[in-house]
Coordinates of C-alpha atoms in Angstrom, one line a residue:
M22 CA -4.7 -33.5 -9.1
K23 CA -3.3 -36.6 -11.0
G24 CA -1.6 -39.5 -9.2
E25 CA 1.7 -39.0 -10.9
S26 CA 1.6 -35.3 -9.6
L27 CA 1.0 -36.7 -6.1
I28 CA 4.0 -38.9 -6.3
D29 CA 6.1 -35.9 -7.6
I30 CA 4.9 -33.6 -4.9
E31 CA 6.0 -36.1 -2.3
S32 CA 9.4 -36.6 -3.8
F33 CA 10.0 -32.8 -4.2
L34 CA 8.7 -32.1 -0.7
E35 CA 11.2 -34.3 0.7
K36 CA 14.0 -33.1 -1.4
S37 CA 13.0 -29.4 -0.4
L38 CA 13.0 -30.1 3.3
K39 CA 16.5 -31.3 2.9
N40 CA 17.5 -28.1 1.2
K41 CA 18.4 -30.1 -2.0
I42 CA 16.3 -28.4 -4.8
D43 CA 18.7 -27.4 -7.6
F44 CA 18.2 -25.1 -10.5
D45 CA 17.1 -28.1 -12.7
D46 CA 14.6 -29.2 -10.4
A47 CA 13.2 -25.6 -9.9
I48 CA 12.9 -25.1 -13.9
Y49 CA 11.1 -28.6 -14.1
L50 CA 8.7 -27.8 -11.5
Y51 CA 7.9 -24.2 -12.9
N52 CA 7.4 -25.7 -16.4
N53 CA 5.6 -28.9 -15.6
F54 CA 3.4 -28.2 -12.6
N55 CA 0.3 -25.9 -12.7
T56 CA -0.2 -23.2 -10.5
I57 CA -2.4 -25.0 -7.9
D58 CA -0.1 -28.0 -7.7
L59 CA 3.0 -25.7 -7.2
L60 CA 1.1 -23.7 -4.5
Y61 CA 0.2 -27.1 -2.7
L62 CA 3.7 -28.3 -2.8
A63 CA 4.9 -25.0 -1.2
F64 CA 1.9 -25.1 1.3
K65 CA 3.1 -28.7 2.4
I66 CA 6.6 -27.4 2.9
K67 CA 5.6 -24.5 4.8
N68 CA 3.5 -26.7 7.2
K69 CA 6.3 -28.9 7.9
I70 CA 8.4 -26.0 9.0
N71 CA 6.3 -23.2 10.5
N72 CA 2.6 -22.5 9.4
K73 CA 2.5 -18.9 10.6
I74 CA 2.1 -15.7 8.6
K75 CA 4.3 -13.0 10.2
L76 CA 3.3 -9.4 9.6
C77 CA 5.5 -6.5 9.0
A78 CA 5.1 -2.6 8.2
I79 CA 7.2 0.1 6.9
I80 CA 7.7 3.8 7.0
N81 CA 8.9 5.9 3.9
A82 CA 11.0 7.8 6.4
K83 CA 12.8 10.0 3.7
S84 CA 11.1 10.3 0.3
G85 CA 12.3 11.2 -3.2
K86 CA 15.1 12.8 -4.7
C87 CA 17.1 9.7 -5.1
P88 CA 20.1 10.0 -7.6
E89 CA 19.9 6.4 -8.8
D90 CA 18.3 5.5 -11.9
C91 CA 16.3 2.3 -11.1
I92 CA 13.6 2.0 -13.8
F93 CA 10.8 1.1 -11.3
C94 CA 11.3 3.6 -8.6
S95 CA 9.1 6.6 -8.3
Q96 CA 11.5 8.3 -5.9
S97 CA 14.1 8.4 -8.6
I98 CA 15.3 12.0 -10.0
H99 CA 15.5 10.2 -13.4
N100 CA 11.8 9.4 -13.3
K101 CA 9.1 12.0 -13.3
C102 CA 6.6 11.0 -10.7
N103 CA 4.0 12.9 -8.7
I104 CA 5.2 11.8 -5.2
P105 CA 5.5 13.4 -1.8
I106 CA 9.2 14.6 -1.4
Y107 CA 10.6 15.4 2.1
P108 CA 13.7 15.0 4.2
L109 CA 14.2 12.4 7.0
K110 CA 11.2 12.5 9.4
S111 CA 12.0 13.2 13.1
K112 CA 12.5 10.4 15.6
N113 CA 9.2 11.2 17.3
E114 CA 7.3 11.1 13.9
I115 CA 8.8 7.5 13.2
L116 CA 8.0 6.3 16.7
E117 CA 4.3 7.5 16.6
Y118 CA 3.8 5.9 13.2
A119 CA 5.6 2.7 14.5
K120 CA 3.1 2.7 17.5
T121 CA 0.2 2.2 15.2
F122 CA 1.3 -1.2 14.3
D123 CA 2.5 -2.3 17.8
G124 CA 0.6 -5.4 19.0
I125 CA -0.4 -6.1 15.3
V126 CA 2.8 -6.7 13.4
E127 CA 6.0 -8.5 14.4
R128 CA 8.5 -6.1 12.5
F129 CA 8.6 -2.5 11.7
S130 CA 11.2 -1.1 9.2
I131 CA 12.5 2.3 8.6
V132 CA 13.2 2.9 4.9
T133 CA 15.0 6.0 3.4
S134 CA 15.5 7.0 -0.3
G135 CA 18.8 7.4 -1.9
K136 CA 21.9 5.3 -2.5
K137 CA 22.9 5.8 1.1
I138 CA 22.4 7.9 4.2
N139 CA 24.8 10.4 5.6
D140 CA 26.3 10.3 9.1
D141 CA 23.9 12.9 10.5
E142 CA 20.8 11.1 9.3
F143 CA 22.3 7.7 10.6
V144 CA 22.6 9.2 14.1
K145 CA 18.8 10.4 13.9
I146 CA 17.7 6.9 12.7
V147 CA 19.7 5.2 15.5
E148 CA 17.9 7.4 18.1
A149 CA 14.6 6.5 16.4
I150 CA 15.4 2.8 16.7
E151 CA 16.2 3.2 20.3
L152 CA 12.8 4.9 20.9
I153 CA 10.9 2.3 19.1
K154 CA 12.6 -0.5 21.3
E155 CA 12.0 1.3 24.4
E156 CA 8.3 2.1 23.7
T157 CA 6.9 -0.9 21.7
N158 CA 7.3 -4.5 21.3
L159 CA 8.3 -4.1 17.6
K160 CA 11.4 -5.8 16.0
V161 CA 13.1 -3.3 14.0
C162 CA 14.4 -3.4 10.3
C163 CA 16.2 -0.8 8.4
S164 CA 16.6 -0.2 4.5
L165 CA 19.0 2.6 4.4
G166 CA 20.9 1.9 1.2
L167 CA 24.6 0.9 0.6
L168 CA 25.8 0.9 4.3
D169 CA 29.6 0.8 5.2
R170 CA 31.0 -1.6 7.9
E171 CA 31.0 0.9 10.8
K172 CA 27.2 1.6 10.3
L173 CA 26.4 -2.0 9.9
K174 CA 28.2 -2.7 13.3
E175 CA 26.1 -0.1 15.1
L176 CA 22.8 -1.8 13.6
K177 CA 24.1 -5.1 14.8
K178 CA 24.4 -3.8 18.3
L179 CA 20.9 -2.5 18.2
D180 CA 19.7 -6.1 17.1
V181 CA 18.3 -4.6 13.7
R182 CA 17.7 -6.7 10.7
L183 CA 19.0 -5.2 7.6
H184 CA 17.1 -4.8 4.4
N185 CA 18.7 -4.7 1.2
N186 CA 17.0 -6.0 -2.1
L187 CA 18.8 -7.5 -4.9
E188 CA 15.9 -6.6 -7.0
T189 CA 16.7 -9.2 -9.8
S190 CA 19.0 -11.7 -10.7
K191 CA 22.7 -10.7 -11.4
N192 CA 22.3 -11.4 -15.1
Y193 CA 19.4 -9.1 -15.5
F194 CA 20.4 -6.4 -13.3
K195 CA 22.0 -4.3 -16.1
N196 CA 18.4 -3.9 -17.4
I197 CA 17.1 -2.0 -14.4
C198 CA 19.8 0.0 -13.1
S199 CA 23.1 1.8 -14.2
T200 CA 24.0 3.9 -11.3
H201 CA 25.2 1.1 -8.9
S202 CA 25.6 -2.6 -9.4
Y203 CA 24.5 -5.9 -8.3
D204 CA 27.8 -6.5 -6.7
D205 CA 27.5 -3.3 -4.6
K206 CA 24.5 -4.9 -3.1
V207 CA 26.0 -8.2 -2.6
K208 CA 29.0 -6.6 -0.8
V209 CA 26.7 -5.2 1.8
I210 CA 24.8 -8.2 2.2
K211 CA 27.9 -10.4 2.6
E212 CA 29.3 -8.0 5.3
A213 CA 26.0 -7.7 7.2
K214 CA 26.1 -11.5 7.3
K215 CA 29.9 -11.6 8.4
L216 CA 28.8 -9.3 11.3
G217 CA 26.2 -11.5 12.3
L218 CA 23.1 -9.4 11.1
E219 CA 19.9 -10.9 9.9
V220 CA 19.4 -10.0 6.2
C221 CA 16.0 -9.5 4.4
S222 CA 16.7 -9.3 0.7
G223 CA 14.5 -10.1 -2.3
G224 CA 13.3 -8.4 -5.5
I225 CA 10.5 -7.3 -7.7
F226 CA 8.8 -9.6 -10.2
G227 CA 7.5 -8.3 -13.5
L228 CA 10.4 -6.1 -14.6
G229 CA 10.6 -7.9 -18.0
E230 CA 12.7 -10.7 -16.7
S231 CA 12.1 -14.4 -17.5
A232 CA 10.8 -17.0 -15.2
E233 CA 14.3 -18.5 -15.4
E234 CA 15.8 -15.1 -14.2
R235 CA 13.5 -15.1 -11.2
I236 CA 14.8 -18.6 -10.3
K237 CA 18.3 -17.5 -10.7
M238 CA 17.7 -14.7 -8.1
A239 CA 16.2 -17.3 -5.7
F240 CA 19.4 -19.4 -5.9
E241 CA 21.6 -16.3 -5.6
L242 CA 19.6 -15.3 -2.4
K243 CA 20.1 -18.8 -1.2
E244 CA 23.8 -18.7 -1.7
L245 CA 24.0 -15.5 0.4
G246 CA 22.1 -17.1 3.1
V247 CA 19.6 -14.4 3.6
D248 CA 16.9 -15.0 6.3
S249 CA 13.9 -13.2 4.8
V250 CA 13.0 -12.8 1.2
P251 CA 10.6 -10.0 0.4
I252 CA 8.7 -10.5 -2.9
N253 CA 7.4 -7.4 -4.7
I254 CA 5.4 -7.5 -7.8
L255 CA 5.7 -4.5 -10.2
H256 CA 3.1 -1.8 -9.7
P257 CA 4.0 0.4 -12.6
I258 CA 3.8 4.1 -11.6
E259 CA 3.3 6.8 -14.3
G260 CA 6.5 8.5 -14.9
T261 CA 8.8 5.7 -14.3
K262 CA 10.6 4.1 -17.0
A263 CA 9.2 0.7 -16.1
Y264 CA 5.6 2.2 -16.7
Q265 CA 6.7 3.6 -20.1
K266 CA 8.2 0.3 -21.2
I267 CA 4.9 -1.6 -20.3
K268 CA 2.9 1.1 -22.2
N269 CA 5.1 0.7 -25.3
G270 CA 5.0 -3.1 -25.2
E271 CA 8.6 -3.5 -24.3
I272 CA 7.8 -5.1 -21.0
K273 CA 4.9 -7.7 -20.7
P274 CA 3.1 -7.4 -17.3
I275 CA 3.4 -10.6 -15.2
S276 CA 0.2 -12.8 -15.3
I277 CA -1.5 -13.8 -11.9
S278 CA -0.4 -17.4 -12.7
D279 CA 3.2 -16.6 -13.1
A280 CA 3.4 -14.4 -10.1
L281 CA 1.9 -17.0 -7.8
K282 CA 4.0 -19.8 -9.5
S283 CA 7.0 -17.6 -8.7
I284 CA 6.1 -17.2 -5.3
A285 CA 5.6 -20.9 -4.7
I286 CA 8.9 -21.7 -6.3
Y287 CA 10.7 -19.4 -3.9
K288 CA 9.4 -21.2 -1.0
I289 CA 10.4 -24.7 -2.5
I290 CA 14.0 -23.4 -3.3
L291 CA 14.3 -21.5 0.1
P292 CA 12.3 -23.6 2.6
Y293 CA 13.9 -22.1 5.7
A294 CA 14.0 -18.6 4.7
E295 CA 11.0 -16.4 5.5
I296 CA 9.1 -15.7 2.2
R297 CA 7.2 -12.4 2.5
L298 CA 4.9 -10.7 0.1
A299 CA 5.0 -6.9 0.0
G300 CA 4.4 -4.2 -2.7
G301 CA 2.3 -4.7 -5.9
R302 CA 0.1 -7.5 -4.6
I303 CA -3.1 -5.7 -4.7
Y304 CA -2.5 -4.4 -8.1
N305 CA -1.2 -7.7 -9.5
L306 CA -3.0 -10.4 -7.7
R307 CA -6.4 -8.7 -7.2
D308 CA -8.9 -11.4 -5.9
F309 CA -6.2 -14.1 -5.9
Q310 CA -4.0 -12.6 -2.9
S311 CA -5.1 -15.3 -0.6
Y312 CA -3.8 -18.1 -2.9
A313 CA -0.1 -16.6 -2.3
L314 CA -0.6 -17.2 1.5
M315 CA -0.2 -21.0 0.7
A316 CA 3.5 -20.3 0.1
L317 CA 4.0 -17.4 2.3
D318 CA 5.7 -17.0 5.7
G319 CA 5.1 -13.1 6.0
L320 CA 3.1 -10.3 4.5
M321 CA 3.6 -6.6 4.6
V322 CA 0.7 -4.6 5.6
G323 CA -0.1 -1.0 5.7
N324 CA 1.0 1.5 3.1
Y325 CA 4.0 1.0 0.9
L326 CA 6.7 3.6 0.0
T327 CA 4.8 5.7 -2.5
T328 CA 1.6 3.6 -3.1
K329 CA -1.3 2.8 -0.8
G330 CA -1.9 -0.5 0.9
R331 CA -5.0 -2.3 1.7
G332 CA -7.1 -1.7 4.9
L333 CA -5.3 -3.5 7.7
E334 CA -8.6 -5.1 8.8
D335 CA -9.1 -6.5 5.3
D336 CA -5.7 -8.1 5.5
L337 CA -6.2 -9.7 8.9
M338 CA -9.5 -10.9 7.8
M339 CA -8.0 -12.7 4.7
I340 CA -5.4 -14.4 7.0
R341 CA -8.1 -15.4 9.5
D342 CA -10.3 -16.8 6.6
F343 CA -7.3 -18.6 5.1
Y344 CA -6.4 -20.6 8.3
N345 CA -10.1 -21.3 8.8
L346 CA -10.3 -22.7 5.3
M347 CA -7.0 -24.6 5.4
G348 CA -6.9 -25.7 8.9

């Protein structure tokens, strides 16, 4: 690391901790810092605030038959993917799966396919949430689509964190979905924040967007005041439009360097939000997953919606090794 890089890192460290990194700063950092220097800056920021990796896990509680046309999603009826399709799992099935993570992860999220769940499904999910809270020490999150105010109020009473990804920047959203809008998502997030819910919202890197669009999304999330930012990296699943676009050369897969730099820049822009890495890390980062820990506050473990995760013990060992190395 050159002397001038150290000076820049200290000045940007101070600016980030004051929550004053602006768009021009972020573009400058992304374009002028190498991957390791950017990760080092993110690591210093993380250490000043909270040097912990919080774990979370999810259950795909209702799979497939989604009417929305998101190009990346294997559960969309507009994509032709070989995935399990089933209705909402019972409260006891959800509880038993949640119990396998009790004492290991901090948060457990119930995720359902579709634009939004119906009233009967919501009642069953509330019952599952109550069971999890009674029988485990897990904090509960829910990703249930575009919920109305009344359902959000019920989740607030249950002290649930709402998950609703923006997926990409406002400007780029038209390239990934046409059946609902970016503004639909923002409306739900704003309503949730008004009601006092914690919100987990992030997106997917590698959908063909530029680094500038990824940075725009970070500032859009910052403006919304989200509490947690899950970062997924596109794992192209055969049968999805995203897979076909990559195969045809319309989308260039994101490089390991760009993925790591983007994760780091999110921590720099959003120093007080939990930056957590979720789907696609195994496929995209391969042997460099531990590098991402320098910029992360959280990690999703276990299986994802329709793809397999890494062995839990492998992830726990990676985190232990990281802290032994970094101190």
